[in-house]
mmCIF file of C-alpha atoms in Angstrom:
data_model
loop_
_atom_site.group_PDB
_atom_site.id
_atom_site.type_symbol
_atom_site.label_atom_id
_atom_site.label_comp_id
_atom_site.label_asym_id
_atom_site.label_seq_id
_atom_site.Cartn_x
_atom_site.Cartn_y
_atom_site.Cartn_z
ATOM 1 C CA UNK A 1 151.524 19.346 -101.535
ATOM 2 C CA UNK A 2 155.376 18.681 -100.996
ATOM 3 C CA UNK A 3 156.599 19.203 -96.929
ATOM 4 C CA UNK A 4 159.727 21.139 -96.602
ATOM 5 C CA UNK A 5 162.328 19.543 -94.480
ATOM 6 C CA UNK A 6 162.239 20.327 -91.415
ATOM 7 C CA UNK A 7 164.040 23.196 -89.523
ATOM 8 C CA UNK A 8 166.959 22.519 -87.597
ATOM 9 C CA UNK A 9 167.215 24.593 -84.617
ATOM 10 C CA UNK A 10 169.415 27.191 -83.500
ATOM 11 C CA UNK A 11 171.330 26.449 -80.295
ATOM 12 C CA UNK A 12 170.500 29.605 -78.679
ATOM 13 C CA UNK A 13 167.554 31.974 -78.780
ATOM 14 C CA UNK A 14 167.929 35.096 -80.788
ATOM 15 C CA UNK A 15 164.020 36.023 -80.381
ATOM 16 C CA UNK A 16 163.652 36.273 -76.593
ATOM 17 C CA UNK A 17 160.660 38.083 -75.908
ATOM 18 C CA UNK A 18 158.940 39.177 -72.962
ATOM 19 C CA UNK A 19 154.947 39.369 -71.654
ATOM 20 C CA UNK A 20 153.929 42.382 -70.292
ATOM 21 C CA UNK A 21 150.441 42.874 -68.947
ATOM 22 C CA UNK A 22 148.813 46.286 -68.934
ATOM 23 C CA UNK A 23 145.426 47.586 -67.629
ATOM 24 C CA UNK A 24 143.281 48.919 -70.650
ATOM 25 C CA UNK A 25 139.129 49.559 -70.960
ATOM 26 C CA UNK A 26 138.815 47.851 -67.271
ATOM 27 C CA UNK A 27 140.734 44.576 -68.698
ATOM 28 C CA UNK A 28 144.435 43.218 -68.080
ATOM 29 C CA UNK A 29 145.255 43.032 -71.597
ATOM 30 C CA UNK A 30 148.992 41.351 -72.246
ATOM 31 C CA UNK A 31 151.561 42.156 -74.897
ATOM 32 C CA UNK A 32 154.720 40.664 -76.810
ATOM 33 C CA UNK A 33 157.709 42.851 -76.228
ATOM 34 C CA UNK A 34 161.232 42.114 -77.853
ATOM 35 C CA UNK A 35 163.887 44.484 -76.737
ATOM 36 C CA UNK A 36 165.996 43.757 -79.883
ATOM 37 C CA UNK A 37 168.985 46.126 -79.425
ATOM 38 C CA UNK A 38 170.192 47.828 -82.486
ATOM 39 C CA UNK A 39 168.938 45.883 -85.323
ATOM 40 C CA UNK A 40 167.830 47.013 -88.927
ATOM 41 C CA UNK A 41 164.162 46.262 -89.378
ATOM 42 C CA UNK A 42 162.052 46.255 -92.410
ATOM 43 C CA UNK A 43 158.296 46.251 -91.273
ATOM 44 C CA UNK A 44 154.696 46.846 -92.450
ATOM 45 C CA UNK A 45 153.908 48.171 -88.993
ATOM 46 C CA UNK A 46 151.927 51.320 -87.585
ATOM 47 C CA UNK A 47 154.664 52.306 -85.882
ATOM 48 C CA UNK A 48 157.970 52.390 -87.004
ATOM 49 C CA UNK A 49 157.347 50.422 -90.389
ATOM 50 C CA UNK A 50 159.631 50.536 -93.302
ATOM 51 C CA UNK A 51 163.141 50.323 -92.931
ATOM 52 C CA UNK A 52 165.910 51.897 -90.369
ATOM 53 C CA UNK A 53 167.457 51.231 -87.280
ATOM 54 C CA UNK A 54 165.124 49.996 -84.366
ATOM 55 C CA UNK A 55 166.128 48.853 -81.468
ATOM 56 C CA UNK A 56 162.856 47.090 -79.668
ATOM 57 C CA UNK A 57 159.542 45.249 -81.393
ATOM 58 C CA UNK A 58 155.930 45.623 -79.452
ATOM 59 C CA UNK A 59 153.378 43.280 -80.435
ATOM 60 C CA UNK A 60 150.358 44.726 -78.577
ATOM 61 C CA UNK A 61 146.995 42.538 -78.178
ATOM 62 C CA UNK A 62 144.304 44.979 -78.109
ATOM 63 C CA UNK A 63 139.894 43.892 -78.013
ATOM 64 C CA UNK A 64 138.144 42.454 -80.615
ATOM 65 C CA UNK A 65 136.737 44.942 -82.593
ATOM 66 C CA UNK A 66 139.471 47.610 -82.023
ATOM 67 C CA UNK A 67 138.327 50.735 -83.389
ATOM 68 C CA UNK A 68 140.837 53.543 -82.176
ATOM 69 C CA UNK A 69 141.634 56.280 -85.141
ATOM 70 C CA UNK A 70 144.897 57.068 -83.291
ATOM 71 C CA UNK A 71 146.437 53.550 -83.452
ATOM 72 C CA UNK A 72 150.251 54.826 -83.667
ATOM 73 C CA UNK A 73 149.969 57.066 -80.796
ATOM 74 C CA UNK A 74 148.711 54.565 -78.665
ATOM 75 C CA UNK A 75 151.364 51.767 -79.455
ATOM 76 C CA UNK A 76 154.051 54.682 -78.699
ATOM 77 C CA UNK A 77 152.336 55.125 -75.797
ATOM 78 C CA UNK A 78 151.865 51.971 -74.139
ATOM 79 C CA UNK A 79 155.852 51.602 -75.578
ATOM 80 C CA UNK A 80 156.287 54.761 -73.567
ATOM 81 C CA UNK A 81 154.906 53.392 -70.302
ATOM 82 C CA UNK A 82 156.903 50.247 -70.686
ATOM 83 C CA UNK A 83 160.441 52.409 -70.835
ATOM 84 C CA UNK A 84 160.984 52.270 -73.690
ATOM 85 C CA UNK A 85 162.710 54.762 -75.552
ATOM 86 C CA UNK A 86 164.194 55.747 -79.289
ATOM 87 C CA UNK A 87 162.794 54.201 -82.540
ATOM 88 C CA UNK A 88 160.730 50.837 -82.482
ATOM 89 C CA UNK A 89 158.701 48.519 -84.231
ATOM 90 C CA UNK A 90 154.996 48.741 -82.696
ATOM 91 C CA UNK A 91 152.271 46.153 -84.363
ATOM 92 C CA UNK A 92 148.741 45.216 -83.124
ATOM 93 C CA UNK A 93 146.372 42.114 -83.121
ATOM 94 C CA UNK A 94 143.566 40.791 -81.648
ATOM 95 C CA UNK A 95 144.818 37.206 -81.285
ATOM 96 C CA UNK A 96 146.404 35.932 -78.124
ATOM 97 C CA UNK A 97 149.814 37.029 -78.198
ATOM 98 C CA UNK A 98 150.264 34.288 -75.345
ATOM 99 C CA UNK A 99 150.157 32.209 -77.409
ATOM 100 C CA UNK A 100 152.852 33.086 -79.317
ATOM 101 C CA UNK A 101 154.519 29.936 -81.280
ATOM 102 C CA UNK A 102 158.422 30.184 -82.974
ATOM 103 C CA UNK A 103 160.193 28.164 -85.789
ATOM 104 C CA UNK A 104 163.467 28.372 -86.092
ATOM 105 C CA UNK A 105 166.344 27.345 -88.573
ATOM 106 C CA UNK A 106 170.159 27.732 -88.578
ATOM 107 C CA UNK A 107 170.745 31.136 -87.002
ATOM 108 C CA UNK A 108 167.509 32.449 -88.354
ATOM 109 C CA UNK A 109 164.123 32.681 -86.024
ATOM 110 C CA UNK A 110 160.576 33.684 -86.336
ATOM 111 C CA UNK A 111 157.850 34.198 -83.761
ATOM 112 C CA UNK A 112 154.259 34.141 -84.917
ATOM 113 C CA UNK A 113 151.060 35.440 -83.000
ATOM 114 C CA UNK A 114 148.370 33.851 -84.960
ATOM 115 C CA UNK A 115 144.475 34.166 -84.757
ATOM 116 C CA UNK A 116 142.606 33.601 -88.735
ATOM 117 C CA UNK A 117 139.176 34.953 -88.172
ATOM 118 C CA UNK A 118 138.571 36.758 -90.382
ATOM 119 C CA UNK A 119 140.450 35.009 -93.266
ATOM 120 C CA UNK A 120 140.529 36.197 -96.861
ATOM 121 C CA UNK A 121 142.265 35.959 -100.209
ATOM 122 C CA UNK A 122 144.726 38.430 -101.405
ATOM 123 C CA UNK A 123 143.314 38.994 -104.741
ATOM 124 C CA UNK A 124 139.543 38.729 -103.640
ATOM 125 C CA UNK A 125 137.137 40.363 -106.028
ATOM 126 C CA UNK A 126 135.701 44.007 -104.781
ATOM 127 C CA UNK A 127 137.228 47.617 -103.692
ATOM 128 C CA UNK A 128 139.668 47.781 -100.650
ATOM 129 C CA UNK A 129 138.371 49.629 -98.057
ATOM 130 C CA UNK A 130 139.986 53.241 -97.238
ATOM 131 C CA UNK A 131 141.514 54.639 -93.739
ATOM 132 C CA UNK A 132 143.389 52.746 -91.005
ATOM 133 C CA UNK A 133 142.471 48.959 -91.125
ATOM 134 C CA UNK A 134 142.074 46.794 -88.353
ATOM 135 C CA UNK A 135 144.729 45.244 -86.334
ATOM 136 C CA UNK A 136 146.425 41.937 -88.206
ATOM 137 C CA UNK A 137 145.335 38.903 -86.951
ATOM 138 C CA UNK A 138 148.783 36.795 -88.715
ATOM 139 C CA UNK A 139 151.891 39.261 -86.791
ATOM 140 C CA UNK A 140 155.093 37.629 -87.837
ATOM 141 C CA UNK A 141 158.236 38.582 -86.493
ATOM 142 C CA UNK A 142 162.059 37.138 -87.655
ATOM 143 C CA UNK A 143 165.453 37.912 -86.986
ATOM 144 C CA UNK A 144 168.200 37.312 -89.393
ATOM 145 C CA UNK A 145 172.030 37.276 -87.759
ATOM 146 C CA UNK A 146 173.514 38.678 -91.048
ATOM 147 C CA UNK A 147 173.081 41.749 -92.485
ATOM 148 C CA UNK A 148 171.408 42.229 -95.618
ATOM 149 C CA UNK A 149 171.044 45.002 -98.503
ATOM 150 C CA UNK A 150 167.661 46.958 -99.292
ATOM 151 C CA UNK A 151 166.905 44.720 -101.970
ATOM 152 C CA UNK A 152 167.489 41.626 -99.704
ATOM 153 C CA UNK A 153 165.211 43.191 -96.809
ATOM 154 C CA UNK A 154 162.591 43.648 -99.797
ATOM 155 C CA UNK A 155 162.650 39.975 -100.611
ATOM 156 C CA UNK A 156 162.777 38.975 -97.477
ATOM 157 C CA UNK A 157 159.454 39.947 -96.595
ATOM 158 C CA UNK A 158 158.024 38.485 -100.077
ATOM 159 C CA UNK A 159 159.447 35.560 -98.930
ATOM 160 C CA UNK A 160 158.021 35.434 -95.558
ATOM 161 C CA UNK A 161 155.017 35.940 -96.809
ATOM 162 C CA UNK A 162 155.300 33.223 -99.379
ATOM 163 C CA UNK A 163 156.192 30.730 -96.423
ATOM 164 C CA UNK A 164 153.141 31.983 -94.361
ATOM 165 C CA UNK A 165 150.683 31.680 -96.938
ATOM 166 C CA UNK A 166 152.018 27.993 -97.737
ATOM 167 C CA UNK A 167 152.073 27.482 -94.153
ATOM 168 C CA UNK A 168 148.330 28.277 -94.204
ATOM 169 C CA UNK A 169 147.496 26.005 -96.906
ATOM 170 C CA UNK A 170 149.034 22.774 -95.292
ATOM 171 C CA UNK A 171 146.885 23.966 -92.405
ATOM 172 C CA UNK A 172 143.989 23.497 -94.330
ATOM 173 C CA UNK A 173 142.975 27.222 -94.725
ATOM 174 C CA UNK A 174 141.925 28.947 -98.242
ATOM 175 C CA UNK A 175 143.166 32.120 -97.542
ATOM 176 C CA UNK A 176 146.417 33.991 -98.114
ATOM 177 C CA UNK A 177 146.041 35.412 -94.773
ATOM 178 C CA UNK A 178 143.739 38.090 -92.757
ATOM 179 C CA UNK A 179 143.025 41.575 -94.567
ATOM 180 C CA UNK A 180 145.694 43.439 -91.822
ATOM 181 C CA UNK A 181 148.283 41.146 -91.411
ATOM 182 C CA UNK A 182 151.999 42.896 -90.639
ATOM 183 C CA UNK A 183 155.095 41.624 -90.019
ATOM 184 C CA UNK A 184 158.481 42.733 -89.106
ATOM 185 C CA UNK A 185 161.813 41.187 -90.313
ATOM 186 C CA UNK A 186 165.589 42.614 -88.429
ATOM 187 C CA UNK A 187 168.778 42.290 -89.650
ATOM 188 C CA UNK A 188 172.074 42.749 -88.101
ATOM 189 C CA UNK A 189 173.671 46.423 -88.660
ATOM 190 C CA UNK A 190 176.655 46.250 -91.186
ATOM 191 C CA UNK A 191 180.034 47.319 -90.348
ATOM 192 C CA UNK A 192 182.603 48.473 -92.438
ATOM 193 C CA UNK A 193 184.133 45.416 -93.994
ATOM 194 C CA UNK A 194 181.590 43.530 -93.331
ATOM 195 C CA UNK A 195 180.120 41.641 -96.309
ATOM 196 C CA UNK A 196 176.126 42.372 -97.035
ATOM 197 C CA UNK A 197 173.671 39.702 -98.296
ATOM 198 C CA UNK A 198 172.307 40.919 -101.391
ATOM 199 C CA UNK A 199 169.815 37.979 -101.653
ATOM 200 C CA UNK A 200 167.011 36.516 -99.472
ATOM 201 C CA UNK A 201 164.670 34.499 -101.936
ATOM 202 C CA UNK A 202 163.333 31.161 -101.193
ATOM 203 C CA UNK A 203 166.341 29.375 -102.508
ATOM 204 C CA UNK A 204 169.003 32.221 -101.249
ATOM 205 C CA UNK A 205 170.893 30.542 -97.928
ATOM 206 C CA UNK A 206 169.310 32.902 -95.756
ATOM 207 C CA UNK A 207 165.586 33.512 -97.445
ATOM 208 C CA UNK A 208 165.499 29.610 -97.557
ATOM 209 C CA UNK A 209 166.487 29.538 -93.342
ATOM 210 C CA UNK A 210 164.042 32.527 -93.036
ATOM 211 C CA UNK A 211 161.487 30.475 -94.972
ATOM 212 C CA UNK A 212 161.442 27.215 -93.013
ATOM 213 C CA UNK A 213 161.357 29.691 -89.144
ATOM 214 C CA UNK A 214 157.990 31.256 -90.418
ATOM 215 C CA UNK A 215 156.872 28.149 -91.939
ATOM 216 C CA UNK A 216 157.111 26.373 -88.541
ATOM 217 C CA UNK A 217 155.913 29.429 -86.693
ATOM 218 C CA UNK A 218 152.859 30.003 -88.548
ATOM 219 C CA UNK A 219 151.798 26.734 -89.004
ATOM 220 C CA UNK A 220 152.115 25.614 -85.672
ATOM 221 C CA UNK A 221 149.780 28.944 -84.826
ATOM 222 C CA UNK A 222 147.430 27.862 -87.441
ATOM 223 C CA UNK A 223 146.884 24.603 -86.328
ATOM 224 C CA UNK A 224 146.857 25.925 -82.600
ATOM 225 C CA UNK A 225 144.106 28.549 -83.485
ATOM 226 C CA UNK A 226 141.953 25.980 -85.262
ATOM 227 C CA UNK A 227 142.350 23.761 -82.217
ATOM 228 C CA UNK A 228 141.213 26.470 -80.074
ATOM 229 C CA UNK A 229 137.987 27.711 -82.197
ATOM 230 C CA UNK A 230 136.852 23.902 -82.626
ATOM 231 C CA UNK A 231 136.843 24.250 -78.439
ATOM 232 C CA UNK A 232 135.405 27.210 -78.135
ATOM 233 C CA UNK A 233 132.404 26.301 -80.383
ATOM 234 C CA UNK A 234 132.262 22.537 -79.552
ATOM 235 C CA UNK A 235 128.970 21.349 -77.980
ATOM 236 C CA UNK A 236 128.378 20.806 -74.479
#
């Protein structure tokens, strides 16, 4: 399998995200917040998914085994008791959001919370299983500095995902992912006058920079997680 090159960092941080730390069940569980501004957001998320103006991104880590039916109402409010207010972006995992990893490349930048146990093929032989699924284990989140079109929002998230399963891959993982993976991609707003990227495929200028950030990200993660399971159930 070929290596992409590698990224080339962005001189300053675009993703700058914060760890807040609530009480929940009698444990201090901790959280990924990104208080994006106005941004436009395309996203597979509980809470605020598809596409529109958002203006913050809330990655909450909730306990293994997570079996809430309400799992919208209570990422709005846990977004509600950290102040924030008007539409957001709220996802959920049960992987470390600690220990977050990034990747970033020429304006473009991707965070990654990343915990593969319970890893999976998308086209796996059997039915799907009906009502809400459990929260993703593989949350990606990327920022673009441009603004793009519909169609380019669209691809962008094919192409994220193309980048994460090949991240997974090198890792050493046959899987395409976790069965409730979500991610979240923003874009800058457009403004009259201001030219909109109608592309963001793998070989597009941005989906190539957006590519390479979640590449990194998630295959940092990966190789973190595997690290940290091979501890976990290493003899003693």
């Amino acid at each position: 399998m070929t290596t992409p090159p590698r990224p080339r960092p962005t001189p300053s941080a675009l993703l700058t995200p914060e760890q807040p730390v609530r009480d929940e069940d009698g444990t201090r569980r901790p959280a990924l917040l990104w208080r994006a501004g106005p941004h436009r957001m395309i996203s597979s998320a509980l809470l605020g998914g598809g596409i529109g103006e958002r203006a913050w991104v809330l990655n909450l880590q909730v306990r293994p085994g997570y079996d809430r039916m309400d799992p919208a109402a209570h990422l709005a409010a846990v977004a509600a008791s950290l102040g924030l207010t008007g539409p957001g972006v709220g996802l959920m995992t049960a992987a470390d959001v600690t220990a977050w990893t990034r990747g970033a490349d020429e304006g473009v930048e991707a965070l990654a919370t990343t915990g593969i146990g319970i890893p999976t093929w998308a086209a796996a032989p059997g039915p799907g299983r009906p009502g809400t699924p459990p929260p993703g284990t593989i949350n990606i989140i990327a920022a673009i500095p441009v603004p793009l079109s519909d169609a380019a929002l669209v691809n962008a998230i094919a192409t994220a995902t193309e980048a994460k399963v090949q991240a997974l891959l090198e890792a050493g993982h046959q899987c395409t992912g976790t069965p409730s993976d979500a991610i979240c991609i923003a874009a800058a707003i457009p403004h009259p006058n201001t030219p909109v990227e109608p592309f963001a495929g793998p070989r597009s200028t941005w989906g190539a920079r957006l590519a390479r950030a979640v590449h990194t990200a998630v295959l940092t993660g990966a190789h973190n997680d595997q690290a940290r399971r091979t501890t976990i159930h290493a003899p003693t």
